[in-house]
CSV table of C-alpha atoms in Angstrom, one decimal:
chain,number,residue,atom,x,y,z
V,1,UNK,CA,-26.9,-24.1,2.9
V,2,UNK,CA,-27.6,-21.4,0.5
V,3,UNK,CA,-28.2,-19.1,3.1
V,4,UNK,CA,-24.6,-20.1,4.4
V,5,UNK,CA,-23.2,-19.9,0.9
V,6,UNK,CA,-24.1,-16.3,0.4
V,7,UNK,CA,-22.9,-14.7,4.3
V,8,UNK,CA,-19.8,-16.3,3.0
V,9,UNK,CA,-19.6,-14.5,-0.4
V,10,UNK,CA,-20.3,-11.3,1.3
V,11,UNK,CA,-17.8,-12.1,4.4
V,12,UNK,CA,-15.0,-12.6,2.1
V,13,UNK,CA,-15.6,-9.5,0.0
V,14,UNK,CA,-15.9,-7.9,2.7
V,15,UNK,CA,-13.0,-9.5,4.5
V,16,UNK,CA,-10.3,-9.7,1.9
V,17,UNK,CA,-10.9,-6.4,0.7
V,18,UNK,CA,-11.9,-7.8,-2.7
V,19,UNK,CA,-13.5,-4.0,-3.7
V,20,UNK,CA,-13.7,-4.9,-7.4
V,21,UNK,CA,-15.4,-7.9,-7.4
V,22,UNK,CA,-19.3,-8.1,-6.6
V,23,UNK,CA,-21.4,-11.5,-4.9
V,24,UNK,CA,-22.7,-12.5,-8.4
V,25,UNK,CA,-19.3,-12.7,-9.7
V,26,UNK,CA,-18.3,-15.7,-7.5
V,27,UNK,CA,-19.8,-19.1,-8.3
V,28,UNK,CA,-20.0,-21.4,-5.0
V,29,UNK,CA,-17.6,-23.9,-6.9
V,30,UNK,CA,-15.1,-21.4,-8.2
V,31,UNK,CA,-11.3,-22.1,-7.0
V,32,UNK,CA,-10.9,-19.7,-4.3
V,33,UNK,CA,-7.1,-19.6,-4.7
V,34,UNK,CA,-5.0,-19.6,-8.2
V,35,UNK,CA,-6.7,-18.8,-11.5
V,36,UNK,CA,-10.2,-18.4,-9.3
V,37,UNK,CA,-10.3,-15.3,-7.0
V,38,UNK,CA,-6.8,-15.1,-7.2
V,39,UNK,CA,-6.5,-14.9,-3.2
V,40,UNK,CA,-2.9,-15.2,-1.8
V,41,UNK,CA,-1.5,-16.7,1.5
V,42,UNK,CA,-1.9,-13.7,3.6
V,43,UNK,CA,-5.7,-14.3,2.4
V,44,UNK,CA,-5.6,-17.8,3.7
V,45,UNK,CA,-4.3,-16.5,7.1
V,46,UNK,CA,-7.5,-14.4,6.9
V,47,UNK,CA,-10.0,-17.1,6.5
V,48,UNK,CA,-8.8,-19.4,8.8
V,49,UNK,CA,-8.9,-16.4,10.8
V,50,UNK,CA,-12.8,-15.8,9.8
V,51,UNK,CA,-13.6,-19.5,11.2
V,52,UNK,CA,-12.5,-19.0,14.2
V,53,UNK,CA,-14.0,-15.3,14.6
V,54,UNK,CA,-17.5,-15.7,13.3
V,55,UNK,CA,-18.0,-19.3,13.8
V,56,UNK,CA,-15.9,-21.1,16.6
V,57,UNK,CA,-14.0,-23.0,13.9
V,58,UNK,CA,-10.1,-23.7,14.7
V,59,UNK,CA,-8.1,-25.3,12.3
V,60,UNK,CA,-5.1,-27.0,13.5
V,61,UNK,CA,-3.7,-28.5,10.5
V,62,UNK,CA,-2.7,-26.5,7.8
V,63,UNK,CA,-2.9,-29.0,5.7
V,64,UNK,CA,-7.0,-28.8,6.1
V,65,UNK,CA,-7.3,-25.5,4.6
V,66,UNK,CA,-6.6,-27.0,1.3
V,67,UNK,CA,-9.1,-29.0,1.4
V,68,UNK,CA,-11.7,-26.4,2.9
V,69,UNK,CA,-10.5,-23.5,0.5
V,70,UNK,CA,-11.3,-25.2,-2.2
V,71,UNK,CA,-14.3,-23.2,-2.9
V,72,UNK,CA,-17.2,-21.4,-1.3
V,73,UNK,CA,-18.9,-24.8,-1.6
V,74,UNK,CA,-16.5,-27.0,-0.2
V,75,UNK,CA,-16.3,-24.3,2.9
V,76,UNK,CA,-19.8,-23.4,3.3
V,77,UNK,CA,-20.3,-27.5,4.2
V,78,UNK,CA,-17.1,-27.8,5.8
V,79,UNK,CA,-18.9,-24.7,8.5
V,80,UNK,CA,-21.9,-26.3,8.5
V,81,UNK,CA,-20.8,-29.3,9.9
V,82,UNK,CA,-17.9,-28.4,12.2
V,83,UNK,CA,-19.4,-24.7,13.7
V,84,UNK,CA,-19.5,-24.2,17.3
V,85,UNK,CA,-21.4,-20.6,16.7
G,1,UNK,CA,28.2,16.0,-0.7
G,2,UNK,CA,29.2,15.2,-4.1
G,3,UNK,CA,30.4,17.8,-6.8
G,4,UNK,CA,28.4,16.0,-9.7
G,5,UNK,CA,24.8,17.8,-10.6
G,6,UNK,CA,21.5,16.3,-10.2
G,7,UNK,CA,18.3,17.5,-11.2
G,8,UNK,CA,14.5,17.1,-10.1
G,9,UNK,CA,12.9,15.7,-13.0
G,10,UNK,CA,9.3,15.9,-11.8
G,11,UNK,CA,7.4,16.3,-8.3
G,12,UNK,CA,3.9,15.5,-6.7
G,13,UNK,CA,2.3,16.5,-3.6
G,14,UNK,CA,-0.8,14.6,-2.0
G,15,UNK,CA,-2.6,16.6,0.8
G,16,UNK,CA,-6.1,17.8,2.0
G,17,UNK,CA,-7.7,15.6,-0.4
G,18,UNK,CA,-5.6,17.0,-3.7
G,19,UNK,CA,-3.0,15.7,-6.0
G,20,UNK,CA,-0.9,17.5,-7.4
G,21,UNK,CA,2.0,16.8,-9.8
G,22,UNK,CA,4.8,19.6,-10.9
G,23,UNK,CA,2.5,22.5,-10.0
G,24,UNK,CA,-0.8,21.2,-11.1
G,25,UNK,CA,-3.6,19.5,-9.7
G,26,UNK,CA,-4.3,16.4,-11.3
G,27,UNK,CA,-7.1,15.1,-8.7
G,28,UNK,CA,-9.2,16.5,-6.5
G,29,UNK,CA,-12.0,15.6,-4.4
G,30,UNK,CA,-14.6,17.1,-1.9
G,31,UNK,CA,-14.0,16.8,1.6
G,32,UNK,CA,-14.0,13.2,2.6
G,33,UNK,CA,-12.1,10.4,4.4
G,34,UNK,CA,-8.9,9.1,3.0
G,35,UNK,CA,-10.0,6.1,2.8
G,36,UNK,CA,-12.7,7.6,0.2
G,37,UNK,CA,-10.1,9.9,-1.2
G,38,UNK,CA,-7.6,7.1,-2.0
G,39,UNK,CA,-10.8,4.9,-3.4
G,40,UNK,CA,-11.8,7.7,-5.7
G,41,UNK,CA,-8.1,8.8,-7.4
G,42,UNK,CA,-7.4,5.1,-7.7
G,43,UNK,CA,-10.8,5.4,-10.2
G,44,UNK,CA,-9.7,8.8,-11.8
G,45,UNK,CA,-6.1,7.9,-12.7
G,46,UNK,CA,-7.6,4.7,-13.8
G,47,UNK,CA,-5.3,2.3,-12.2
G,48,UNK,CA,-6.4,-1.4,-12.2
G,49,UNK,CA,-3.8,-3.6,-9.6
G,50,UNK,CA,-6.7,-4.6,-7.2
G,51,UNK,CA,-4.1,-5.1,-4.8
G,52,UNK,CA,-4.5,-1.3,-3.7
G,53,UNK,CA,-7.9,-2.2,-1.7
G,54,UNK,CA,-6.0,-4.7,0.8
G,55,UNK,CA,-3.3,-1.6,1.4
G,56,UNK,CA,-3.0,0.1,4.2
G,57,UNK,CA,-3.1,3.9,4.1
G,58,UNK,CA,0.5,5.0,4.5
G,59,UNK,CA,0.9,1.9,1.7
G,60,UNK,CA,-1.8,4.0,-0.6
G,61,UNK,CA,-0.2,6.8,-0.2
G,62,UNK,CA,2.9,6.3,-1.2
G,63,UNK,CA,1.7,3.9,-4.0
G,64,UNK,CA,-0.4,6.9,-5.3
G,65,UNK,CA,2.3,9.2,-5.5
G,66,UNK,CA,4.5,6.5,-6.9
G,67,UNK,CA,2.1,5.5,-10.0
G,68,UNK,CA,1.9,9.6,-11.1
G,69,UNK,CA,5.6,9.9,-10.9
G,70,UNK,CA,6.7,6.5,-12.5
G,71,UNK,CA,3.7,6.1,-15.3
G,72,UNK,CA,5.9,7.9,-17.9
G,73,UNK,CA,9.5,6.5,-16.6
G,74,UNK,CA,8.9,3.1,-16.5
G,75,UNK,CA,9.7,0.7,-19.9
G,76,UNK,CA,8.0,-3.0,-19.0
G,77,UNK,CA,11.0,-4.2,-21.3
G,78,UNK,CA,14.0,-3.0,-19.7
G,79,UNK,CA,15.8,-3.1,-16.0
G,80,UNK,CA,14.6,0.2,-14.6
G,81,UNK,CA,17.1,0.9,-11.8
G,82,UNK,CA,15.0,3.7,-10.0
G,83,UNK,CA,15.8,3.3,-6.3
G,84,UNK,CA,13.4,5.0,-3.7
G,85,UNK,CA,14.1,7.0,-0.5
G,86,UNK,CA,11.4,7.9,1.6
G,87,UNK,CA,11.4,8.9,5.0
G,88,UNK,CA,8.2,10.1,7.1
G,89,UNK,CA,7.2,11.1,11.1
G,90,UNK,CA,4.9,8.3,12.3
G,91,UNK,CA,6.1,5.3,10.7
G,92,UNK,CA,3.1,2.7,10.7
G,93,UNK,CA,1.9,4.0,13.7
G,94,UNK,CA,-1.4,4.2,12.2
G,95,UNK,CA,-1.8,0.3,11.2
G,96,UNK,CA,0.2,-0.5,14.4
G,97,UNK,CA,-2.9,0.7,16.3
G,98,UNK,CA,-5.1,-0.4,14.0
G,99,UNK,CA,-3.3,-3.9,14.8
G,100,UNK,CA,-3.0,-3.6,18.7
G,101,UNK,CA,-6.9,-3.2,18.7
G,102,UNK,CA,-7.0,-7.2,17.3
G,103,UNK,CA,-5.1,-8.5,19.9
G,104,UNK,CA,-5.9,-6.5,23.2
G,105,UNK,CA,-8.9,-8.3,24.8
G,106,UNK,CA,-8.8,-12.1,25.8
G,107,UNK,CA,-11.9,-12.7,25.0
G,108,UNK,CA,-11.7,-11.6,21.8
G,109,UNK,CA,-8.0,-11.9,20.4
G,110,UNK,CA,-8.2,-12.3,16.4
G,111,UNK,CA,-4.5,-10.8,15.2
G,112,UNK,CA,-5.3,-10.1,11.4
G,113,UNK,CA,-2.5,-11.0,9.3
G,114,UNK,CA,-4.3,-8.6,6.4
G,115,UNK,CA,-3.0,-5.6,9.0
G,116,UNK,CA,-0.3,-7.4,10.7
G,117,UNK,CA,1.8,-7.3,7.5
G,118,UNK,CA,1.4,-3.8,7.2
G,119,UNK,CA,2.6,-2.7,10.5
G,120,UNK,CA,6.5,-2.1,9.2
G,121,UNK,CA,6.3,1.2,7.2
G,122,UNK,CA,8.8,0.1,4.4
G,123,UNK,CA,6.6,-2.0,3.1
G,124,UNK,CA,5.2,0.4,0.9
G,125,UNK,CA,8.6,0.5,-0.7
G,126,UNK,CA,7.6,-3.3,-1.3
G,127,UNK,CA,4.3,-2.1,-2.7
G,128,UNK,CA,6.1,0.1,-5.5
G,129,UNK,CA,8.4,-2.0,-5.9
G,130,UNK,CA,6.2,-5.0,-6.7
G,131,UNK,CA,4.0,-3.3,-9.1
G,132,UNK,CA,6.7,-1.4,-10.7
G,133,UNK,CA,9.0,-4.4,-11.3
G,134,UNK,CA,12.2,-2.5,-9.5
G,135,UNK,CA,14.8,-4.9,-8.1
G,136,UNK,CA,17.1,-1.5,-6.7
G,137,UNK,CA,18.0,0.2,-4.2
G,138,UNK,CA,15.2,1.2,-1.2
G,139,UNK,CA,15.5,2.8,1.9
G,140,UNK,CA,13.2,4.0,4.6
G,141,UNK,CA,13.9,6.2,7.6
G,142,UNK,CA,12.5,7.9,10.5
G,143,UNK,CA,12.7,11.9,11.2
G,144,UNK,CA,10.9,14.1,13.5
G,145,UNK,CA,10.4,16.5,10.5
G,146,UNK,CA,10.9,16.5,7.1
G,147,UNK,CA,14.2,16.4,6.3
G,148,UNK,CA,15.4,17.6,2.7
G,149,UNK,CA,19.3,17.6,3.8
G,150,UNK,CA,19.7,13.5,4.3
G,151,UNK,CA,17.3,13.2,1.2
G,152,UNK,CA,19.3,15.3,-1.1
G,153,UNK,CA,22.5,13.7,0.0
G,154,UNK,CA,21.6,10.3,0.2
G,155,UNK,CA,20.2,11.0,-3.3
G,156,UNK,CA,22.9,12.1,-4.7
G,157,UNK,CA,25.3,9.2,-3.6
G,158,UNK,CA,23.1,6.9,-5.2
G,159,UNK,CA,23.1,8.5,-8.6
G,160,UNK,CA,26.9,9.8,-8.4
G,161,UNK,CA,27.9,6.0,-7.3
G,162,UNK,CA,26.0,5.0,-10.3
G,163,UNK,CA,23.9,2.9,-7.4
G,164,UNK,CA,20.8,4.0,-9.4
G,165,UNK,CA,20.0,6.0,-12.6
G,166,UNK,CA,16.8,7.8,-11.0
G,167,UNK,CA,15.8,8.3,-7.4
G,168,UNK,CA,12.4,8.9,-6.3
G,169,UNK,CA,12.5,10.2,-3.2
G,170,UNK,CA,9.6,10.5,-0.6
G,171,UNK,CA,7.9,11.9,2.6
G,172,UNK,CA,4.6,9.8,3.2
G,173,UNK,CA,3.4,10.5,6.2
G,174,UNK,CA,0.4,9.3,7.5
G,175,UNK,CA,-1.6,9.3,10.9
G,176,UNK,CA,-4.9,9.1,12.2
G,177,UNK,CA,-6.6,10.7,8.9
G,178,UNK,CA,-3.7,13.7,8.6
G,179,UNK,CA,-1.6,12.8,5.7
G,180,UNK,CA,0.8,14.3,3.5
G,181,UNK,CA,2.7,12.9,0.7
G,182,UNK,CA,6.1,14.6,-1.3
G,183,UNK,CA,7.3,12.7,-4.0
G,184,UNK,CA,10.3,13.9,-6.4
G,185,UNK,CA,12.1,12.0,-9.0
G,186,UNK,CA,15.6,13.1,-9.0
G,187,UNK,CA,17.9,12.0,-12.4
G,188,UNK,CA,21.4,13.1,-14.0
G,189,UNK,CA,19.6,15.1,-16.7
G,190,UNK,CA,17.0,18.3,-16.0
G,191,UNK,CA,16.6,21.9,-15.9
G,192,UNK,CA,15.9,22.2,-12.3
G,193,UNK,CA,18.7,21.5,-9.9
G,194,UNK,CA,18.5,19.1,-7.1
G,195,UNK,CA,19.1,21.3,-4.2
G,196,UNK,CA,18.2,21.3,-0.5
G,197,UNK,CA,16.8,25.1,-1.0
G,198,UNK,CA,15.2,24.3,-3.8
G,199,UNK,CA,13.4,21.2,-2.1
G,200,UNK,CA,12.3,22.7,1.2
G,201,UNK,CA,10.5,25.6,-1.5
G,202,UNK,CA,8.6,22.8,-3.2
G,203,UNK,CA,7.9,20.7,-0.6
G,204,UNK,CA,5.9,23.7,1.2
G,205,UNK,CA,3.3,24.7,-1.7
């Protein structure tokens, strides 16, 4: 899982273009969205994107990514247990 | 055309890795891409709106030029009614591409909505707009070349209708790693006088 935890940290930097901010500035239970990261909804788009694209993971109900997005924890087990690739 | 005089309060040129603002060069780098470029002036002219990195590059542009120009005319306690005019060549051609390429094979369709949202070419008028706080006028057109007549007269209107108390007008335009950016802020009060002669001179330096 912490194998997982940290492809995800460096994904999403990567991802969402998050150039000021480094891996050992994101704890795996930070809020991703609001006073966490600070990501946005085009952001969201982006991730559910990244599940689909890296590991076979389609999310049909929006109301999901809530839950999911919580956190790198909360999506790191979320992909573990759901991922097709 | 109006009979009212305008003048050009301050100008800035971004090309060949260079920025220059009212005849001087504020930033320069070595030969590099502009995605380097842009990375590096963002770090020189010490900006800090992380919001930049998830730009695309007509958006960077355009924001860069922007944030020299409007650092010194903006008060964070009043209404600044600056309205913006730019005008460029390719439009978002560049993200547009950049956009096709995440939807053209079946096999592996993934649209990005990160570049998706980028692929109208007013939305760096957003961009300023947002960090800048301006709720004015903005308009953004299409030419096959630069065009310093509509610019001047569509300036002017805005000012002598009392539309807007600045303009900053622009030509950002941006493809495949060739990029040139002219800003001017144009307001009632100056020395130099906002004419299409006087324009086209700058805008070639």
């Amino acid at each position: 899982m912490q194998a997982l935890i940290q492809e995800l940290k460096e994904k999403i930097i990567a991802v969402l273009s998050l150039e000021d901010i480094n891996l050992e500035d994101i704890n795996d239970n930070d809020p991703l969205f609001g006073d966490g990261l600070g990501l946005d909804s085009i952001d969201a788009l982006e991730l559910i994107v990244m599940l689909d694209k890296d590991y076979g993971i389609k999310l049909t109900d929006p109301k999901e990514g809530k839950v999911i997005f919580q956190s790198i924890e909360t999506m790191a087990a979320y992909i573990a247990a759901n991922r097709l690739k | 055309m109006t009979e009212n005089k305008n003048y050009i309060h301050s100008f800035c040129t971004i090309q060949n890795n260079k920025i220059v603002l009212n005849d001087e060069t504020v930033f320069e780098a070595e030969s590099t891409s502009f995605a380097d470029f842009s990375k590096q002036a963002y770090k020189k002219l010490e900006i800090n709106y992380p919001k930049f990195f998830k730009m695309d590059s007509l958006s960077k542009l355009a924001f860069l030029g922007a944030e020299i120009l409007l650092k010194a005319e903006i008060d964070p306690e009043a209404e600044n009614n600056i309205a913006l005019v730019f005008a460029n060549k390719s439009s978002s051609l560049d993200t547009d591409v950049k956009y096709q390429e995440t939807i053209s094979h079946e096999e592996n369709y993934f649209p990005s909505p990160a570049v998706f949202v980028y692929t109208l070419p007013n939305i760096c008028l957003g961009e300023i707009s947002i960090r800048h706080q301006l709720k004015t006028e903005n308009s953004f057109f299409i030419f096959e070349e630069f065009n310093p007549e509509f610019l001047v007269n569509y300036a002017n209107v805005l000012l002598d209708t009392k539309k807007a108390d600045k303009v900053l007008c622009g030509w950002v335009e941006y493809f495949n790693e060739e990029y040139k950016a002219f800003l001017y802020l144009v307001a009632k009060e100056g020395v130099v006088e906002h004419q299409i002669e006087t324009i086209k001179t700058v805008y070639k330096k």
